[in-house]
Amino acid sequence: MADWRNVGNWHWKERNCLEWAKKYFDDKLVGTSATVGELSAEVTSVDSVTGDVDLNIRKGRLIAIYDVEIKLSWTAARGGSEEALTGTITIPEVAHDTDSYVYDISASKSTKDALPLKDFVRQKLTPEIGKKFEVFTEDLKQANGTDMYIPGNGPNGAPASAPAASAPRQERSVVESDVGVVKTANTTFSTVGITQSAEFVCSASDLYATLTDPSRVAIWTRAPVDGKPAEGETFKLFSGHIEGKYTKLVPGKAIEQTWRVATWPAGHYSTVKMQLEQLSSSTKLSLKQTGVPFNEEDATKANWD
């Protein structure tokens, strides 16, 4: 069995999804039908799906590569007639890089009476079949993309190597978790979660204010802050490069926000949760962010640092 482990999910990985595709096309295509007036036609079975269906990941990007031949059986009838016409459709190429399809149609009879039914299959049933192919790429990614990620490749799923030793009074850890696949109106991409922690020599209330009070936030962002710290309120930092909404605020204890960078896919927000723990002479900040686009992971870690 192939070893899918790959540090950072960075290098090329490939998964054979042909068996999944066979079931997918059987589920989606059988029963596809068209009816106009007294004429009707329906796909009755998927007889074969042959070729290649692969899902790949490289640098966090999901890539679907496929090229298959599909053979279907159909039946067509005219209202009021007891005798139906049957036949087959062969689609020689359903591929990732094409959106037009060739339909080779054969019928059980070639009589004059059968021609209108065969023509109906070509003109009305095949467009309905084509609609099912339009969503195949996205469905393939959604169904098979998430579990291509492995949190680590050490024993028992641990990270391959331990984090570097932290400086005194400064604790930091990064853990890849909460991997997933997000589908938006325009794209599909993979996401990861990160966690970090640090210890600050100040009180929890001071740290909370530094992270939420616009006058203090403006000091460490070196730019005006748009928004106020209240649940349900939006905010913008770094001249709008960062934006989000406060979803939960517990003074001195917790801050939760939606959070996005302007360069991320349109409309996509991650979730940031910060917990503040008052220690004897310092405050520990524990941060967890989920929904970070995979190719933004390194930049996100560096910016939090």
PDB file of C-alpha atoms in Angstrom:
ATOM      1  CA  MET A   1       0.000   0.000   0.000  1.00  0.00           C
ATOM      2  CA  ALA A   2       1.366   3.427  -0.894  1.00  0.00           C
ATOM      3  CA  ASP A   3       2.709   5.584   1.930  1.00  0.00           C
ATOM      4  CA  TRP A   4       0.920   8.924   1.747  1.00  0.00           C
ATOM      5  CA  ARG A   5       3.013  10.535   4.440  1.00  0.00           C
ATOM      6  CA  ASN A   6       4.731  13.677   3.267  1.00  0.00           C
ATOM      7  CA  VAL A   7       6.233  16.291   5.580  1.00  0.00           C
ATOM      8  CA  GLY A   8       4.299  19.515   5.252  1.00  0.00           C
ATOM      9  CA  ASN A   9       2.148  17.982   2.490  1.00  0.00           C
ATOM     10  CA  TRP A  10       4.546  19.832   0.184  1.00  0.00           C
ATOM     11  CA  HIS A  11       5.772  17.244  -2.298  1.00  0.00           C
ATOM     12  CA  TRP A  12       3.756  15.696  -5.100  1.00  0.00           C
ATOM     13  CA  LYS A  13       1.282  13.044  -3.979  1.00  0.00           C
ATOM     14  CA  GLU A  14      -1.124  11.088  -6.120  1.00  0.00           C
ATOM     15  CA  ARG A  15      -4.237   9.019  -5.454  1.00  0.00           C
ATOM     16  CA  ASN A  16      -5.931   6.644  -7.877  1.00  0.00           C
ATOM     17  CA  CYS A  17      -9.666   7.410  -7.732  1.00  0.00           C
ATOM     18  CA  LEU A  18     -10.909   5.229 -10.587  1.00  0.00           C
ATOM     19  CA  GLU A  19     -12.951   2.899  -8.361  1.00  0.00           C
ATOM     20  CA  TRP A  20     -14.547   5.877  -6.650  1.00  0.00           C
ATOM     21  CA  ALA A  21     -15.329   7.364 -10.070  1.00  0.00           C
ATOM     22  CA  LYS A  22     -17.032   4.170 -11.242  1.00  0.00           C
ATOM     23  CA  LYS A  23     -19.444   4.314  -8.311  1.00  0.00           C
ATOM     24  CA  TYR A  24     -19.870   8.069  -8.740  1.00  0.00           C
ATOM     25  CA  PHE A  25     -20.904   7.796 -12.384  1.00  0.00           C
ATOM     26  CA  ASP A  26     -23.195   4.874 -11.609  1.00  0.00           C
ATOM     27  CA  ASP A  27     -24.924   6.926  -8.899  1.00  0.00           C
ATOM     28  CA  LYS A  28     -25.128  10.134 -10.940  1.00  0.00           C
ATOM     29  CA  LEU A  29     -25.872   8.936 -14.460  1.00  0.00           C
ATOM     30  CA  VAL A  30     -28.350   6.098 -14.000  1.00  0.00           C
ATOM     31  CA  GLY A  31     -31.804   7.629 -14.065  1.00  0.00           C
ATOM     32  CA  THR A  32     -30.751  10.716 -16.006  1.00  0.00           C
ATOM     33  CA  SER A  33     -33.689  11.440 -18.269  1.00  0.00           C
ATOM     34  CA  ALA A  34     -35.336  13.808 -20.721  1.00  0.00           C
ATOM     35  CA  THR A  35     -38.982  14.219 -21.624  1.00  0.00           C
ATOM     36  CA  VAL A  36     -40.515  16.476 -24.250  1.00  0.00           C
ATOM     37  CA  GLY A  37     -44.146  15.995 -25.157  1.00  0.00           C
ATOM     38  CA  GLU A  38     -44.797  12.319 -25.793  1.00  0.00           C
ATOM     39  CA  LEU A  39     -41.105  11.432 -26.217  1.00  0.00           C
ATOM     40  CA  SER A  40     -38.941  10.338 -23.298  1.00  0.00           C
ATOM     41  CA  ALA A  41     -35.524   8.760 -22.800  1.00  0.00           C
ATOM     42  CA  GLU A  42     -33.536   7.578 -19.782  1.00  0.00           C
ATOM     43  CA  VAL A  43     -30.096   6.172 -18.909  1.00  0.00           C
ATOM     44  CA  THR A  44     -30.696   2.681 -17.542  1.00  0.00           C
ATOM     45  CA  SER A  45     -27.177   1.558 -16.662  1.00  0.00           C
ATOM     46  CA  VAL A  46     -23.496   2.444 -16.669  1.00  0.00           C
ATOM     47  CA  ASP A  47     -21.881  -0.510 -18.397  1.00  0.00           C
ATOM     48  CA  SER A  48     -18.224   0.454 -18.072  1.00  0.00           C
ATOM     49  CA  VAL A  49     -15.850   3.220 -16.974  1.00  0.00           C
ATOM     50  CA  THR A  50     -12.268   2.722 -18.151  1.00  0.00           C
ATOM     51  CA  GLY A  51      -9.225   4.957 -18.077  1.00  0.00           C
ATOM     52  CA  ASP A  52      -7.460   7.006 -15.409  1.00  0.00           C
ATOM     53  CA  VAL A  53      -8.794   9.161 -12.585  1.00  0.00           C
ATOM     54  CA  ASP A  54      -6.124  10.644 -10.322  1.00  0.00           C
ATOM     55  CA  LEU A  55      -6.158  13.310  -7.641  1.00  0.00           C
ATOM     56  CA  ASN A  56      -2.841  15.019  -6.963  1.00  0.00           C
ATOM     57  CA  ILE A  57      -1.545  17.495  -4.430  1.00  0.00           C
ATOM     58  CA  ARG A  58       1.436  19.772  -4.875  1.00  0.00           C
ATOM     59  CA  LYS A  59       2.278  22.685  -2.583  1.00  0.00           C
ATOM     60  CA  GLY A  60      -1.210  22.530  -1.117  1.00  0.00           C
ATOM     61  CA  ARG A  61      -3.000  22.679  -4.455  1.00  0.00           C
ATOM     62  CA  LEU A  62      -5.416  19.917  -5.388  1.00  0.00           C
ATOM     63  CA  ILE A  63      -5.159  18.896  -9.030  1.00  0.00           C
ATOM     64  CA  ALA A  64      -7.590  16.508 -10.718  1.00  0.00           C
ATOM     65  CA  ILE A  65      -6.269  14.649 -13.762  1.00  0.00           C
ATOM     66  CA  TYR A  66      -8.577  12.204 -15.495  1.00  0.00           C
ATOM     67  CA  ASP A  67      -9.427  10.765 -18.885  1.00  0.00           C
ATOM     68  CA  VAL A  68     -12.042   8.008 -19.059  1.00  0.00           C
ATOM     69  CA  GLU A  69     -14.292   6.290 -21.553  1.00  0.00           C
ATOM     70  CA  ILE A  70     -17.859   5.708 -20.376  1.00  0.00           C
ATOM     71  CA  LYS A  71     -20.399   3.317 -21.892  1.00  0.00           C
ATOM     72  CA  LEU A  72     -24.088   3.662 -21.018  1.00  0.00           C
ATOM     73  CA  SER A  73     -27.328   1.891 -21.885  1.00  0.00           C
ATOM     74  CA  TRP A  74     -30.537   3.778 -22.559  1.00  0.00           C
ATOM     75  CA  THR A  75     -34.173   3.292 -23.355  1.00  0.00           C
ATOM     76  CA  ALA A  76     -36.547   5.638 -25.181  1.00  0.00           C
ATOM     77  CA  ALA A  77     -40.255   5.516 -25.865  1.00  0.00           C
ATOM     78  CA  ARG A  78     -43.138   7.394 -27.412  1.00  0.00           C
ATOM     79  CA  GLY A  79     -46.211   7.959 -25.298  1.00  0.00           C
ATOM     80  CA  GLY A  80     -48.977   5.465 -26.055  1.00  0.00           C
ATOM     81  CA  SER A  81     -46.585   2.965 -27.620  1.00  0.00           C
ATOM     82  CA  GLU A  82     -45.951  -0.301 -25.848  1.00  0.00           C
ATOM     83  CA  GLU A  83     -42.630  -0.889 -27.599  1.00  0.00           C
ATOM     84  CA  ALA A  84     -39.523   0.959 -26.410  1.00  0.00           C
ATOM     85  CA  LEU A  85     -36.274   1.490 -28.250  1.00  0.00           C
ATOM     86  CA  THR A  86     -33.051   0.574 -26.446  1.00  0.00           C
ATOM     87  CA  GLY A  87     -29.439   1.250 -27.204  1.00  0.00           C
ATOM     88  CA  THR A  88     -26.023   2.327 -25.945  1.00  0.00           C
ATOM     89  CA  ILE A  89     -24.010   5.534 -25.721  1.00  0.00           C
ATOM     90  CA  THR A  90     -20.221   5.554 -25.724  1.00  0.00           C
ATOM     91  CA  ILE A  91     -18.471   8.725 -24.583  1.00  0.00           C
ATOM     92  CA  PRO A  92     -14.857   8.097 -25.613  1.00  0.00           C
ATOM     93  CA  GLU A  93     -13.336  10.975 -23.665  1.00  0.00           C
ATOM     94  CA  VAL A  94     -14.453  12.523 -20.403  1.00  0.00           C
ATOM     95  CA  ALA A  95     -11.338  14.429 -19.391  1.00  0.00           C
ATOM     96  CA  HIS A  96     -10.160  17.153 -17.016  1.00  0.00           C
ATOM     97  CA  ASP A  97      -9.135  19.429 -19.876  1.00  0.00           C
ATOM     98  CA  THR A  98     -12.278  19.337 -21.998  1.00  0.00           C
ATOM     99  CA  ASP A  99     -15.847  20.512 -21.630  1.00  0.00           C
ATOM    100  CA  SER A 100     -17.176  19.164 -24.939  1.00  0.00           C
ATOM    101  CA  TYR A 101     -18.026  15.516 -25.426  1.00  0.00           C
ATOM    102  CA  VAL A 102     -18.560  13.110 -28.299  1.00  0.00           C
ATOM    103  CA  TYR A 103     -21.523  10.753 -28.001  1.00  0.00           C
ATOM    104  CA  ASP A 104     -21.470   7.601 -30.129  1.00  0.00           C
ATOM    105  CA  ILE A 105     -25.077   6.368 -30.100  1.00  0.00           C
ATOM    106  CA  SER A 106     -26.312   2.995 -31.248  1.00  0.00           C
ATOM    107  CA  ALA A 107     -29.887   1.662 -31.234  1.00  0.00           C
ATOM    108  CA  SER A 108     -31.380  -1.818 -31.146  1.00  0.00           C
ATOM    109  CA  LYS A 109     -33.356  -1.030 -34.301  1.00  0.00           C
ATOM    110  CA  SER A 110     -32.654   1.074 -37.355  1.00  0.00           C
ATOM    111  CA  THR A 111     -36.166   1.188 -38.766  1.00  0.00           C
ATOM    112  CA  LYS A 112     -37.781   4.417 -39.896  1.00  0.00           C
ATOM    113  CA  ASP A 113     -40.000   4.474 -36.803  1.00  0.00           C
ATOM    114  CA  ALA A 114     -36.936   4.201 -34.522  1.00  0.00           C
ATOM    115  CA  LEU A 115     -35.082   7.185 -35.969  1.00  0.00           C
ATOM    116  CA  PRO A 116     -37.084   9.887 -34.108  1.00  0.00           C
ATOM    117  CA  LEU A 117     -36.348   8.176 -30.794  1.00  0.00           C
ATOM    118  CA  LYS A 118     -32.644   7.845 -31.537  1.00  0.00           C
ATOM    119  CA  ASP A 119     -32.510  11.495 -32.578  1.00  0.00           C
ATOM    120  CA  PHE A 120     -34.306  12.433 -29.376  1.00  0.00           C
ATOM    121  CA  VAL A 121     -31.629  10.656 -27.356  1.00  0.00           C
ATOM    122  CA  ARG A 122     -28.929  12.614 -29.180  1.00  0.00           C
ATOM    123  CA  GLN A 123     -30.632  15.984 -28.969  1.00  0.00           C
ATOM    124  CA  LYS A 124     -32.244  15.880 -25.534  1.00  0.00           C
ATOM    125  CA  LEU A 125     -30.732  13.112 -23.390  1.00  0.00           C
ATOM    126  CA  THR A 126     -27.033  13.729 -24.080  1.00  0.00           C
ATOM    127  CA  PRO A 127     -27.131  17.371 -22.846  1.00  0.00           C
ATOM    128  CA  GLU A 128     -28.537  16.106 -19.528  1.00  0.00           C
ATOM    129  CA  ILE A 129     -25.649  13.632 -19.304  1.00  0.00           C
ATOM    130  CA  GLY A 130     -23.168  16.429 -20.004  1.00  0.00           C
ATOM    131  CA  LYS A 131     -24.490  18.439 -17.059  1.00  0.00           C
ATOM    132  CA  LYS A 132     -23.391  15.640 -14.718  1.00  0.00           C
ATOM    133  CA  PHE A 133     -19.836  15.861 -16.054  1.00  0.00           C
ATOM    134  CA  GLU A 134     -19.650  19.599 -15.321  1.00  0.00           C
ATOM    135  CA  VAL A 135     -19.489  19.049 -11.542  1.00  0.00           C
ATOM    136  CA  PHE A 136     -17.309  15.936 -11.558  1.00  0.00           C
ATOM    137  CA  THR A 137     -13.998  17.724 -10.925  1.00  0.00           C
ATOM    138  CA  GLU A 138     -15.255  19.555  -7.852  1.00  0.00           C
ATOM    139  CA  ASP A 139     -17.029  16.491  -6.481  1.00  0.00           C
ATOM    140  CA  LEU A 140     -13.845  14.460  -6.966  1.00  0.00           C
ATOM    141  CA  LYS A 141     -11.825  16.964  -4.949  1.00  0.00           C
ATOM    142  CA  GLN A 142     -14.427  17.297  -2.225  1.00  0.00           C
ATOM    143  CA  ALA A 143     -14.806  13.551  -1.731  1.00  0.00           C
ATOM    144  CA  ASN A 144     -11.155  12.534  -1.919  1.00  0.00           C
ATOM    145  CA  GLY A 145      -9.041  15.572  -1.078  1.00  0.00           C
ATOM    146  CA  THR A 146      -9.298  15.910   2.688  1.00  0.00           C
ATOM    147  CA  ASP A 147      -7.656  12.672   3.803  1.00  0.00           C
ATOM    148  CA  MET A 148      -4.682  13.110   1.471  1.00  0.00           C
ATOM    149  CA  TYR A 149      -3.136  15.191   4.254  1.00  0.00           C
ATOM    150  CA  ILE A 150      -1.108  13.592   7.015  1.00  0.00           C
ATOM    151  CA  PRO A 151      -0.383  15.634  10.184  1.00  0.00           C
ATOM    152  CA  GLY A 152       3.107  14.185  10.495  1.00  0.00           C
ATOM    153  CA  ASN A 153       5.228  11.285   9.272  1.00  0.00           C
ATOM    154  CA  GLY A 154       6.947  10.150  12.411  1.00  0.00           C
ATOM    155  CA  PRO A 155       5.939   7.089  14.468  1.00  0.00           C
ATOM    156  CA  ASN A 156       2.262   6.971  15.385  1.00  0.00           C
ATOM    157  CA  GLY A 157       1.568  10.038  13.279  1.00  0.00           C
ATOM    158  CA  ALA A 158       3.849  12.352  15.246  1.00  0.00           C
ATOM    159  CA  PRO A 159       5.707  15.141  13.448  1.00  0.00           C
ATOM    160  CA  ALA A 160       8.874  13.977  11.735  1.00  0.00           C
ATOM    161  CA  SER A 161      11.061  16.229  13.845  1.00  0.00           C
ATOM    162  CA  ALA A 162      10.593  18.144  17.062  1.00  0.00           C
ATOM    163  CA  PRO A 163      10.332  21.954  17.053  1.00  0.00           C
ATOM    164  CA  ALA A 164      13.507  23.874  17.743  1.00  0.00           C
ATOM    165  CA  ALA A 165      14.183  24.695  21.400  1.00  0.00           C
ATOM    166  CA  SER A 166      12.578  27.948  22.465  1.00  0.00           C
ATOM    167  CA  ALA A 167      14.285  30.840  24.183  1.00  0.00           C
ATOM    168  CA  PRO A 168      13.822  31.389  27.941  1.00  0.00           C
ATOM    169  CA  ARG A 169      10.456  32.862  28.880  1.00  0.00           C
ATOM    170  CA  GLN A 170       9.268  32.292  25.295  1.00  0.00           C
ATOM    171  CA  GLU A 171       7.364  29.131  24.467  1.00  0.00           C
ATOM    172  CA  ARG A 172       6.325  28.342  20.921  1.00  0.00           C
ATOM    173  CA  SER A 173       4.805  25.327  19.268  1.00  0.00           C
ATOM    174  CA  VAL A 174       3.297  24.728  15.851  1.00  0.00           C
ATOM    175  CA  VAL A 175       1.061  21.791  15.135  1.00  0.00           C
ATOM    176  CA  GLU A 176      -0.584  21.057  11.798  1.00  0.00           C
ATOM    177  CA  SER A 177      -4.138  19.919  12.415  1.00  0.00           C
ATOM    178  CA  ASP A 178      -7.709  20.392  11.283  1.00  0.00           C
ATOM    179  CA  VAL A 179      -6.843  19.846   7.661  1.00  0.00           C
ATOM    180  CA  GLY A 180      -9.653  20.149   5.197  1.00  0.00           C
ATOM    181  CA  VAL A 181     -10.852  21.174   1.785  1.00  0.00           C
ATOM    182  CA  VAL A 182     -12.880  24.327   1.176  1.00  0.00           C
ATOM    183  CA  LYS A 183     -15.102  24.870  -1.838  1.00  0.00           C
ATOM    184  CA  THR A 184     -16.012  28.440  -2.816  1.00  0.00           C
ATOM    185  CA  ALA A 185     -17.871  29.768  -5.813  1.00  0.00           C
ATOM    186  CA  ASN A 186     -14.644  30.124  -7.793  1.00  0.00           C
ATOM    187  CA  THR A 187     -12.164  27.571  -6.487  1.00  0.00           C
ATOM    188  CA  THR A 188     -11.467  24.600  -4.259  1.00  0.00           C
ATOM    189  CA  PHE A 189      -8.438  24.629  -1.976  1.00  0.00           C
ATOM    190  CA  SER A 190      -6.975  22.852   1.022  1.00  0.00           C
ATOM    191  CA  THR A 191      -6.701  24.312   4.512  1.00  0.00           C
ATOM    192  CA  VAL A 192      -4.761  23.581   7.686  1.00  0.00           C
ATOM    193  CA  GLY A 193      -4.884  24.644  11.307  1.00  0.00           C
ATOM    194  CA  ILE A 194      -1.996  26.028  13.337  1.00  0.00           C
ATOM    195  CA  THR A 195      -1.462  26.475  17.066  1.00  0.00           C
ATOM    196  CA  GLN A 196       1.084  28.693  18.775  1.00  0.00           C
ATOM    197  CA  SER A 197       1.739  29.794  22.321  1.00  0.00           C
ATOM    198  CA  ALA A 198       3.888  32.462  23.949  1.00  0.00           C
ATOM    199  CA  GLU A 199       4.460  33.821  27.442  1.00  0.00           C
ATOM    200  CA  PHE A 200       4.421  37.562  28.104  1.00  0.00           C
ATOM    201  CA  VAL A 201       5.681  39.351  31.188  1.00  0.00           C
ATOM    202  CA  CYS A 202       2.519  41.340  31.832  1.00  0.00           C
ATOM    203  CA  SER A 203      -0.936  40.847  33.282  1.00  0.00           C
ATOM    204  CA  ALA A 204      -3.715  39.113  31.375  1.00  0.00           C
ATOM    205  CA  SER A 205      -5.757  42.326  31.353  1.00  0.00           C
ATOM    206  CA  ASP A 206      -2.860  44.283  29.832  1.00  0.00           C
ATOM    207  CA  LEU A 207      -2.328  41.664  27.135  1.00  0.00           C
ATOM    208  CA  TYR A 208      -6.042  41.573  26.367  1.00  0.00           C
ATOM    209  CA  ALA A 209      -6.079  45.363  25.972  1.00  0.00           C
ATOM    210  CA  THR A 210      -2.984  45.270  23.769  1.00  0.00           C
ATOM    211  CA  LEU A 211      -4.750  42.860  21.410  1.00  0.00           C
ATOM    212  CA  THR A 212      -8.139  44.619  21.309  1.00  0.00           C
ATOM    213  CA  ASP A 213      -7.916  48.326  22.264  1.00  0.00           C
ATOM    214  CA  PRO A 214      -7.658  50.229  18.947  1.00  0.00           C
ATOM    215  CA  SER A 215      -5.218  52.767  20.412  1.00  0.00           C
ATOM    216  CA  ARG A 216      -2.878  49.978  21.516  1.00  0.00           C
ATOM    217  CA  VAL A 217      -3.375  47.837  18.426  1.00  0.00           C
ATOM    218  CA  ALA A 218      -2.388  50.838  16.285  1.00  0.00           C
ATOM    219  CA  ILE A 219       1.002  50.863  18.035  1.00  0.00           C
ATOM    220  CA  TRP A 220       2.027  47.338  17.045  1.00  0.00           C
ATOM    221  CA  THR A 221       0.377  47.467  13.622  1.00  0.00           C
ATOM    222  CA  ARG A 222       1.810  50.950  12.990  1.00  0.00           C
ATOM    223  CA  ALA A 223      -1.398  51.900  11.214  1.00  0.00           C
ATOM    224  CA  PRO A 224      -4.888  53.135  12.102  1.00  0.00           C
ATOM    225  CA  VAL A 225      -7.404  50.504  13.233  1.00  0.00           C
ATOM    226  CA  ASP A 226     -10.898  50.338  11.747  1.00  0.00           C
ATOM    227  CA  GLY A 227     -13.422  48.851  14.195  1.00  0.00           C
ATOM    228  CA  LYS A 228     -14.090  48.519  17.879  1.00  0.00           C
ATOM    229  CA  PRO A 229     -13.735  45.498  20.205  1.00  0.00           C
ATOM    230  CA  ALA A 230     -17.290  44.219  20.641  1.00  0.00           C
ATOM    231  CA  GLU A 231     -18.879  40.897  19.759  1.00  0.00           C
ATOM    232  CA  GLY A 232     -20.363  41.061  16.272  1.00  0.00           C
ATOM    233  CA  GLU A 233     -18.256  44.064  15.259  1.00  0.00           C
ATOM    234  CA  THR A 234     -15.929  43.928  12.268  1.00  0.00           C
ATOM    235  CA  PHE A 235     -12.352  45.152  12.201  1.00  0.00           C
ATOM    236  CA  LYS A 236      -9.631  45.964   9.675  1.00  0.00           C
ATOM    237  CA  LEU A 237      -5.898  46.046  10.359  1.00  0.00           C
ATOM    238  CA  PHE A 238      -2.828  46.970   8.321  1.00  0.00           C
ATOM    239  CA  SER A 239      -4.786  49.282   6.009  1.00  0.00           C
ATOM    240  CA  GLY A 240      -7.360  46.602   5.301  1.00  0.00           C
ATOM    241  CA  HIS A 241      -4.882  43.827   4.551  1.00  0.00           C
ATOM    242  CA  ILE A 242      -6.376  41.928   7.525  1.00  0.00           C
ATOM    243  CA  GLU A 243     -10.094  41.924   8.234  1.00  0.00           C
ATOM    244  CA  GLY A 244     -12.551  39.956  10.313  1.00  0.00           C
ATOM    245  CA  LYS A 245     -15.198  40.022  13.006  1.00  0.00           C
ATOM    246  CA  TYR A 246     -15.131  39.588  16.773  1.00  0.00           C
ATOM    247  CA  THR A 247     -17.243  36.545  17.632  1.00  0.00           C
ATOM    248  CA  LYS A 248     -16.430  36.184  21.340  1.00  0.00           C
ATOM    249  CA  LEU A 249     -14.721  38.478  23.851  1.00  0.00           C
ATOM    250  CA  VAL A 250     -14.057  37.642  27.498  1.00  0.00           C
ATOM    251  CA  PRO A 251     -11.912  40.447  28.983  1.00  0.00           C
ATOM    252  CA  GLY A 252      -8.617  39.132  30.286  1.00  0.00           C
ATOM    253  CA  LYS A 253      -9.416  35.562  29.208  1.00  0.00           C
ATOM    254  CA  ALA A 254     -10.409  34.944  25.602  1.00  0.00           C
ATOM    255  CA  ILE A 255     -10.612  36.501  22.135  1.00  0.00           C
ATOM    256  CA  GLU A 256     -12.283  34.784  19.182  1.00  0.00           C
ATOM    257  CA  GLN A 257     -12.419  36.216  15.672  1.00  0.00           C
ATOM    258  CA  THR A 258     -12.992  35.430  12.061  1.00  0.00           C
ATOM    259  CA  TRP A 259      -9.847  36.419  10.189  1.00  0.00           C
ATOM    260  CA  ARG A 260      -8.777  36.718   6.577  1.00  0.00           C
ATOM    261  CA  VAL A 261      -5.946  38.201   4.537  1.00  0.00           C
ATOM    262  CA  ALA A 262      -6.880  40.273   1.487  1.00  0.00           C
ATOM    263  CA  THR A 263      -4.967  37.939  -0.837  1.00  0.00           C
ATOM    264  CA  TRP A 264      -6.872  34.815   0.282  1.00  0.00           C
ATOM    265  CA  PRO A 265      -9.630  33.359  -1.931  1.00  0.00           C
ATOM    266  CA  ALA A 266     -12.585  35.726  -2.023  1.00  0.00           C
ATOM    267  CA  GLY A 267     -15.023  35.311   0.846  1.00  0.00           C
ATOM    268  CA  HIS A 268     -12.924  32.807   2.814  1.00  0.00           C
ATOM    269  CA  TYR A 269     -12.368  33.462   6.532  1.00  0.00           C
ATOM    270  CA  SER A 270     -10.332  31.447   9.004  1.00  0.00           C
ATOM    271  CA  THR A 271     -11.174  31.220  12.707  1.00  0.00           C
ATOM    272  CA  VAL A 272      -8.794  32.522  15.381  1.00  0.00           C
ATOM    273  CA  LYS A 273      -9.156  31.600  19.057  1.00  0.00           C
ATOM    274  CA  MET A 274      -6.853  33.093  21.697  1.00  0.00           C
ATOM    275  CA  GLN A 275      -6.864  31.978  25.327  1.00  0.00           C
ATOM    276  CA  LEU A 276      -5.137  34.053  28.022  1.00  0.00           C
ATOM    277  CA  GLU A 277      -3.928  32.303  31.168  1.00  0.00           C
ATOM    278  CA  GLN A 278      -2.760  34.414  34.087  1.00  0.00           C
ATOM    279  CA  LEU A 279       0.345  32.904  35.683  1.00  0.00           C
ATOM    280  CA  SER A 280       2.156  34.030  38.829  1.00  0.00           C
ATOM    281  CA  SER A 281       4.275  36.672  37.081  1.00  0.00           C
ATOM    282  CA  SER A 282       3.293  36.430  33.429  1.00  0.00           C
ATOM    283  CA  THR A 283       0.481  35.588  31.017  1.00  0.00           C
ATOM    284  CA  LYS A 284       0.411  32.640  28.636  1.00  0.00           C
ATOM    285  CA  LEU A 285      -1.237  33.235  25.269  1.00  0.00           C
ATOM    286  CA  SER A 286      -2.456  30.113  23.453  1.00  0.00           C
ATOM    287  CA  LEU A 287      -3.570  30.670  19.853  1.00  0.00           C
ATOM    288  CA  LYS A 288      -5.358  28.291  17.499  1.00  0.00           C
ATOM    289  CA  GLN A 289      -6.233  29.240  13.942  1.00  0.00           C
ATOM    290  CA  THR A 290      -8.188  26.932  11.646  1.00  0.00           C
ATOM    291  CA  GLY A 291      -9.085  27.287   7.987  1.00  0.00           C
ATOM    292  CA  VAL A 292      -5.737  28.722   6.855  1.00  0.00           C
ATOM    293  CA  PRO A 293      -5.240  28.176   3.093  1.00  0.00           C
ATOM    294  CA  PHE A 294      -2.480  25.603   2.778  1.00  0.00           C
ATOM    295  CA  ASN A 295      -0.117  27.727   0.704  1.00  0.00           C
ATOM    296  CA  GLU A 296      -0.481  30.570   3.247  1.00  0.00           C
ATOM    297  CA  GLU A 297       0.591  28.457   6.215  1.00  0.00           C
ATOM    298  CA  ASP A 298       4.239  29.560   6.455  1.00  0.00           C
ATOM    299  CA  ALA A 299       3.411  33.244   6.050  1.00  0.00           C
ATOM    300  CA  THR A 300       0.686  32.999   8.683  1.00  0.00           C
ATOM    301  CA  LYS A 301       3.036  31.416  11.209  1.00  0.00           C
ATOM    302  CA  ALA A 302       5.710  34.020  10.547  1.00  0.00           C
ATOM    303  CA  ASN A 303       3.268  36.922  10.856  1.00  0.00           C
ATOM    304  CA  TRP A 304       1.947  35.687  14.216  1.00  0.00           C
ATOM    305  CA  ASP A 305       5.527  35.397  15.468  1.00  0.00           C
TER     306      ASP A 305
END
